């Protein structure tokens, strides 16, 4: 790959401007020319942070770099990578820059740091590294990878998975399948109780109706025995008087007929008189009929048949009806309210006893008022329940409805009576007109005949008026007599009373007391039955809603295309629609439990991952500072030590490293607690050595090979890698440098997209020129740029 760097700096910061496209490249140059700074800048561009743990150096580098533009070409997987850096946006502490690095483009298109990671990585291998520094860097790198993954992918992924699992669990929990069996049981029991109470109420109603009838018959019998003979005698007197008046009227009718049979002035006058007389008889008969009907209606409502009395009665009945209608919602709602309060109180009591939540605030006041705890709300509801039971009217809803209907019937009877009164008034008017017509008809008769007829008709009118009065009294008294005994005789009433008492199994003397007791029991049963019926209805509705929600949730989980992953994890979900609702509820409960465990596992996994990040940091600090154990060891600390021990084992699997460091020893292991290395020597003896003791520069060649080999084992490596081997001239002699060159050339076939950069201090004086002109090219490059680059070979 070919790298160009255009950097604008201040106060002495220098960065080389080009790294040519030489797979195995050697760069030599003056000290301070910016070779290492170029590698550090490239590491920043690929998401690394070379200044970790050294904030001072980082701030110096950041402040001295004004801007930079970097381009990388000849890379596998892309044509050109570009960065435009603005260090003023970088943080003051040494941490991965992420999106703050600046503007990134891949083949001219805008990109983000995560898009660079799979394409290019930069690795800086220092020859001065020791086992301690290498392992410290390994720990730091591992910690950084966890941090980066968590920041860029992990937290978002955790939130996405948690949200998906939470939504599913909430959907299942909202339909509460675990409650279905309980609600079905409650519904069944509530319906049984409602049916039982309905049957009891039916029997109680029959007993009360029988006792009511018996009390009514007893009262009628008392009335008949006390007032019946007197009323019968009066009715007989009125009937006799009516008969007498009818005889007198018949006699007058014959006299009028005889008088009108004398010679008239003309035939027309005779016919007119006869017709007027017939018309008067009809009107009189009609008036008497209507008056009898009026008296009967007035007697039935117990009101004087007058306009004022009827208006007052109608007004009183209307007011009474309104009062009854106002009571009706409260009477009807009380059982439902009592049922609701009972359900809430039961739940609150369970929370107090089973969950010990009595002092927990359930409702917080938003206006600075008193907060409601579980116990306080339960006590308030129980008090309200007691008040409702005391305020409940003695008459139940059924009795109230009956009273409303009776009042409406009374209003209707009063209206009929008022209509009858108006008919009587109209009939009286018609009668007066008929009398006037008859009187006018007499004018056409002879004078003497007319005077005789006028006297006869006057007498008949008086008889008619008296007859109407007597007939009205007779009708009113007859109706009252009928009401008094229900139209039955004393013997009939006594026989019926005996039969009713026998059926009710009660003595006549104890009839009223027994009726009061049965009535009280009936009212209590009525309230209980109404409450039980409403509870059964509510329970049925709740269970139906629950069934609907369970089946809908089962259908959703089994059919929703985006939940195929859930069906793979829990195959039973696919068969949910074919199960009965009880089995569906059981399966959903199992799914909810599995999701709950998955959420716990998810939280535990991410918590362990972040704990591992912290543990790696502590272990890295301990190795770097060569300090002993501090604080309580966590499971993450133990896991980090096991990981480090395994890393060391893999690192020292290289024969080159074992030869350089352990004289060909085998079974190299690290004790993560004491940081001691142990190995089996060629003679079979076990040797030990502190990890910090491997600090000599003589092992630089071995470290270099080991670290490059570690990069080769990285299964997640970027497609293109720049591997910079720095400061080797100070630690590796010519023999080992030649071996290093051979080793690096040998691995090129296995890593064709790697570019290895060996950075060396200046070894050739510019004044010396070789015969082939190589030195002159180096001299020209040194004069122009302060460094030269060429293929690495010895």
Short mmCIF file of C-alpha atoms in Angstrom, two decimals, residues 351-548:
data_model
loop_
_atom_site.label_atom_id
_atom_site.label_comp_id
_atom_site.label_asym_id
_atom_site.label_seq_id
_atom_site.Cartn_x
_atom_site.Cartn_y
_atom_site.Cartn_z
CA UNK A 351 -50.08 -7.25 49.10
CA UNK A 352 -49.88 -6.41 52.82
CA UNK A 353 -49.67 -9.98 54.06
CA UNK A 354 -47.78 -11.85 51.34
CA UNK A 355 -45.54 -9.10 49.95
CA UNK A 356 -45.24 -6.89 53.08
CA UNK A 357 -46.07 -3.81 51.02
CA UNK A 358 -48.33 -2.12 53.59
CA UNK A 359 -46.13 0.98 53.95
CA UNK A 360 -45.28 1.29 50.26
CA UNK A 361 -46.68 4.39 48.54
CA UNK A 362 -49.23 3.27 45.97
CA UNK A 363 -50.58 6.65 44.85
CA UNK A 364 -48.41 9.77 45.01
CA UNK A 365 -50.13 13.11 45.34
CA UNK A 366 -49.22 15.52 42.53
CA UNK A 367 -50.60 18.54 44.40
CA UNK A 368 -48.60 18.25 47.60
CA UNK A 369 -51.33 16.30 49.39
CA UNK A 370 -51.10 13.08 51.33
CA UNK A 371 -49.61 10.03 49.64
CA UNK A 372 -51.68 6.84 49.76
CA UNK A 373 -49.94 3.76 51.05
CA UNK A 374 -51.29 0.25 50.46
CA UNK A 375 -52.61 0.05 54.03
CA UNK A 376 -54.17 3.54 53.98
CA UNK A 377 -55.99 2.86 50.72
CA UNK A 378 -57.25 -0.50 51.99
CA UNK A 379 -58.61 1.11 55.18
CA UNK A 380 -60.29 3.90 53.19
CA UNK A 381 -61.98 1.37 50.90
CA UNK A 382 -63.21 -0.69 53.85
CA UNK A 383 -64.68 2.43 55.43
CA UNK A 384 -66.43 3.29 52.17
CA UNK A 385 -67.78 -0.26 51.99
CA UNK A 386 -69.29 0.08 55.47
CA UNK A 387 -70.90 3.41 54.54
CA UNK A 388 -72.39 1.97 51.35
CA UNK A 389 -73.86 -0.97 53.21
CA UNK A 390 -75.44 1.39 55.76
CA UNK A 391 -76.72 3.78 53.11
CA UNK A 392 -78.21 1.03 50.97
CA UNK A 393 -82.04 1.51 50.96
CA UNK A 394 -84.22 -1.08 52.67
CA UNK A 395 -85.98 -1.77 49.42
CA UNK A 396 -83.82 -3.55 46.92
CA UNK A 397 -83.61 -2.71 43.25
CA UNK A 398 -86.54 -5.00 42.37
CA UNK A 399 -88.82 -3.46 44.99
CA UNK A 400 -87.82 0.02 43.89
CA UNK A 401 -88.66 -0.86 40.31
CA UNK A 402 -92.03 -2.18 41.44
CA UNK A 403 -92.74 1.02 43.39
CA UNK A 404 -91.78 3.09 40.34
CA UNK A 405 -94.18 1.09 38.19
CA UNK A 406 -96.97 1.46 40.79
CA UNK A 407 -96.43 5.22 40.93
CA UNK A 408 -96.49 5.42 37.16
CA UNK A 409 -99.73 3.38 37.23
CA UNK A 410 -101.22 5.79 39.76
CA UNK A 411 -100.28 8.71 37.52
CA UNK A 412 -101.99 6.92 34.64
CA UNK A 413 -105.15 6.30 36.75
CA UNK A 414 -105.21 9.97 37.82
CA UNK A 415 -104.91 10.96 34.17
CA UNK A 416 -107.84 8.65 33.32
CA UNK A 417 -109.86 10.15 36.18
CA UNK A 418 -109.11 13.67 34.91
CA UNK A 419 -110.19 12.58 31.42
CA UNK A 420 -113.41 11.09 32.88
CA UNK A 421 -114.03 14.37 34.76
CA UNK A 422 -113.75 16.25 31.50
CA UNK A 423 -116.16 13.76 29.89
CA UNK A 424 -118.65 14.34 32.75
CA UNK A 425 -118.42 18.07 32.23
CA UNK A 426 -119.01 17.60 28.51
CA UNK A 427 -121.94 15.25 29.20
CA UNK A 428 -123.46 17.79 31.59
CA UNK A 429 -123.16 20.45 28.91
CA UNK A 430 -124.78 18.10 26.39
CA UNK A 431 -127.59 17.35 28.88
CA UNK A 432 -128.22 21.04 29.46
CA UNK A 433 -128.45 21.54 25.71
CA UNK A 434 -130.86 18.58 25.45
CA UNK A 435 -133.03 20.12 28.18
CA UNK A 436 -133.03 23.43 26.32
CA UNK A 437 -133.97 21.67 23.10
CA UNK A 438 -136.89 19.90 24.81
CA UNK A 439 -138.03 23.13 26.39
CA UNK A 440 -137.92 24.82 22.99
CA UNK A 441 -139.92 21.93 21.49
CA UNK A 442 -142.78 22.62 23.89
CA UNK A 443 -143.31 26.00 22.30
CA UNK A 444 -144.92 24.31 19.31
CA UNK A 445 -147.65 22.70 21.52
CA UNK A 446 -150.93 24.22 22.69
CA UNK A 447 -150.46 26.72 25.47
CA UNK A 448 -152.17 24.64 28.17
CA UNK A 449 -150.37 21.49 27.06
CA UNK A 450 -147.06 23.30 27.03
CA UNK A 451 -147.60 24.58 30.61
CA UNK A 452 -148.49 21.05 31.80
CA UNK A 453 -145.46 19.57 30.07
CA UNK A 454 -143.16 22.24 31.49
CA UNK A 455 -144.33 21.34 35.01
CA UNK A 456 -143.90 17.62 34.32
CA UNK A 457 -140.48 18.11 32.77
CA UNK A 458 -139.35 20.27 35.69
CA UNK A 459 -140.34 17.52 38.09
CA UNK A 460 -138.57 14.95 35.92
CA UNK A 461 -135.38 17.06 35.79
CA UNK A 462 -135.35 17.15 39.59
CA UNK A 463 -135.83 13.40 39.68
CA UNK A 464 -132.99 12.96 37.11
CA UNK A 465 -130.66 15.16 39.19
CA UNK A 466 -131.43 13.24 42.36
CA UNK A 467 -131.14 9.93 40.51
CA UNK A 468 -127.71 10.92 39.18
CA UNK A 469 -126.55 11.89 42.68
CA UNK A 470 -127.85 8.65 44.19
CA UNK A 471 -126.39 6.61 41.36
CA UNK A 472 -122.97 8.30 41.81
CA UNK A 473 -123.05 7.59 45.52
CA UNK A 474 -124.11 4.01 44.81
CA UNK A 475 -121.27 3.56 42.30
CA UNK A 476 -118.64 5.03 44.64
CA UNK A 477 -119.78 2.99 47.61
CA UNK A 478 -120.08 -0.19 45.51
CA UNK A 479 -116.51 0.26 44.23
CA UNK A 480 -115.26 0.93 47.74
CA UNK A 481 -117.05 -2.21 48.90
CA UNK A 482 -115.36 -4.18 46.13
CA UNK A 483 -111.97 -2.80 47.15
CA UNK A 484 -112.71 -3.53 50.78
CA UNK A 485 -112.93 -7.23 50.35
CA UNK A 486 -111.47 -7.67 46.91
CA UNK A 487 -114.95 -8.47 45.80
CA UNK A 488 -115.09 -11.51 48.07
CA UNK A 489 -117.36 -12.46 50.91
CA UNK A 490 -116.29 -12.86 54.50
CA UNK A 491 -116.45 -16.65 54.22
CA UNK A 492 -114.38 -16.69 51.03
CA UNK A 493 -111.74 -14.43 52.59
CA UNK A 494 -111.57 -16.55 55.75
CA UNK A 495 -111.14 -19.74 53.73
CA UNK A 496 -108.38 -18.24 51.61
CA UNK A 497 -106.57 -16.94 54.72
CA UNK A 498 -106.61 -20.39 56.32
CA UNK A 499 -105.24 -21.97 53.13
CA UNK A 500 -102.41 -19.40 52.82
CA UNK A 501 -101.40 -19.81 56.48
CA UNK A 502 -101.33 -23.57 56.05
CA UNK A 503 -99.07 -23.24 52.98
CA UNK A 504 -96.78 -20.81 54.82
CA UNK A 505 -96.79 -23.04 57.92
CA UNK A 506 -97.66 -20.12 60.19
CA UNK A 507 -100.42 -19.34 62.65
CA UNK A 508 -102.75 -16.43 61.88
CA UNK A 509 -101.73 -14.71 65.11
CA UNK A 510 -98.04 -14.83 64.11
CA UNK A 511 -98.64 -13.87 60.48
CA UNK A 512 -97.32 -10.28 60.57
CA UNK A 513 -94.23 -11.10 62.63
CA UNK A 514 -93.40 -13.99 60.28
CA UNK A 515 -93.94 -11.71 57.28
CA UNK A 516 -91.50 -9.10 58.69
CA UNK A 517 -88.82 -11.75 59.25
CA UNK A 518 -89.27 -13.26 55.77
CA UNK A 519 -89.29 -9.76 54.22
CA UNK A 520 -85.97 -8.89 55.91
CA UNK A 521 -84.43 -12.16 54.70
CA UNK A 522 -85.85 -11.54 51.24
CA UNK A 523 -84.30 -8.05 51.07
CA UNK A 524 -80.91 -9.40 52.17
CA UNK A 525 -81.15 -12.22 49.63
CA UNK A 526 -82.11 -9.72 46.94
CA UNK A 527 -79.01 -7.63 47.64
CA UNK A 528 -76.79 -10.70 47.78
CA UNK A 529 -78.27 -12.11 44.57
CA UNK A 530 -77.85 -8.80 42.73
CA UNK A 531 -74.26 -8.53 43.92
CA UNK A 532 -73.55 -12.18 43.05
CA UNK A 533 -75.09 -11.75 39.58
CA UNK A 534 -72.95 -8.67 38.94
CA UNK A 535 -69.87 -10.44 40.26
CA UNK A 536 -70.59 -13.39 37.99
CA UNK A 537 -71.07 -11.04 35.03
CA UNK A 538 -67.85 -9.21 35.85
CA UNK A 539 -65.94 -12.46 36.34
CA UNK A 540 -67.32 -13.84 33.07
CA UNK A 541 -66.36 -10.66 31.25
CA UNK A 542 -62.87 -10.72 32.77
CA UNK A 543 -62.33 -14.37 31.85
CA UNK A 544 -63.63 -13.78 28.32
CA UNK A 545 -61.27 -10.81 27.94
CA UNK A 546 -58.43 -12.92 29.30
CA UNK A 547 -59.23 -15.76 26.90
CA UNK A 548 -59.35 -13.30 24.00
#
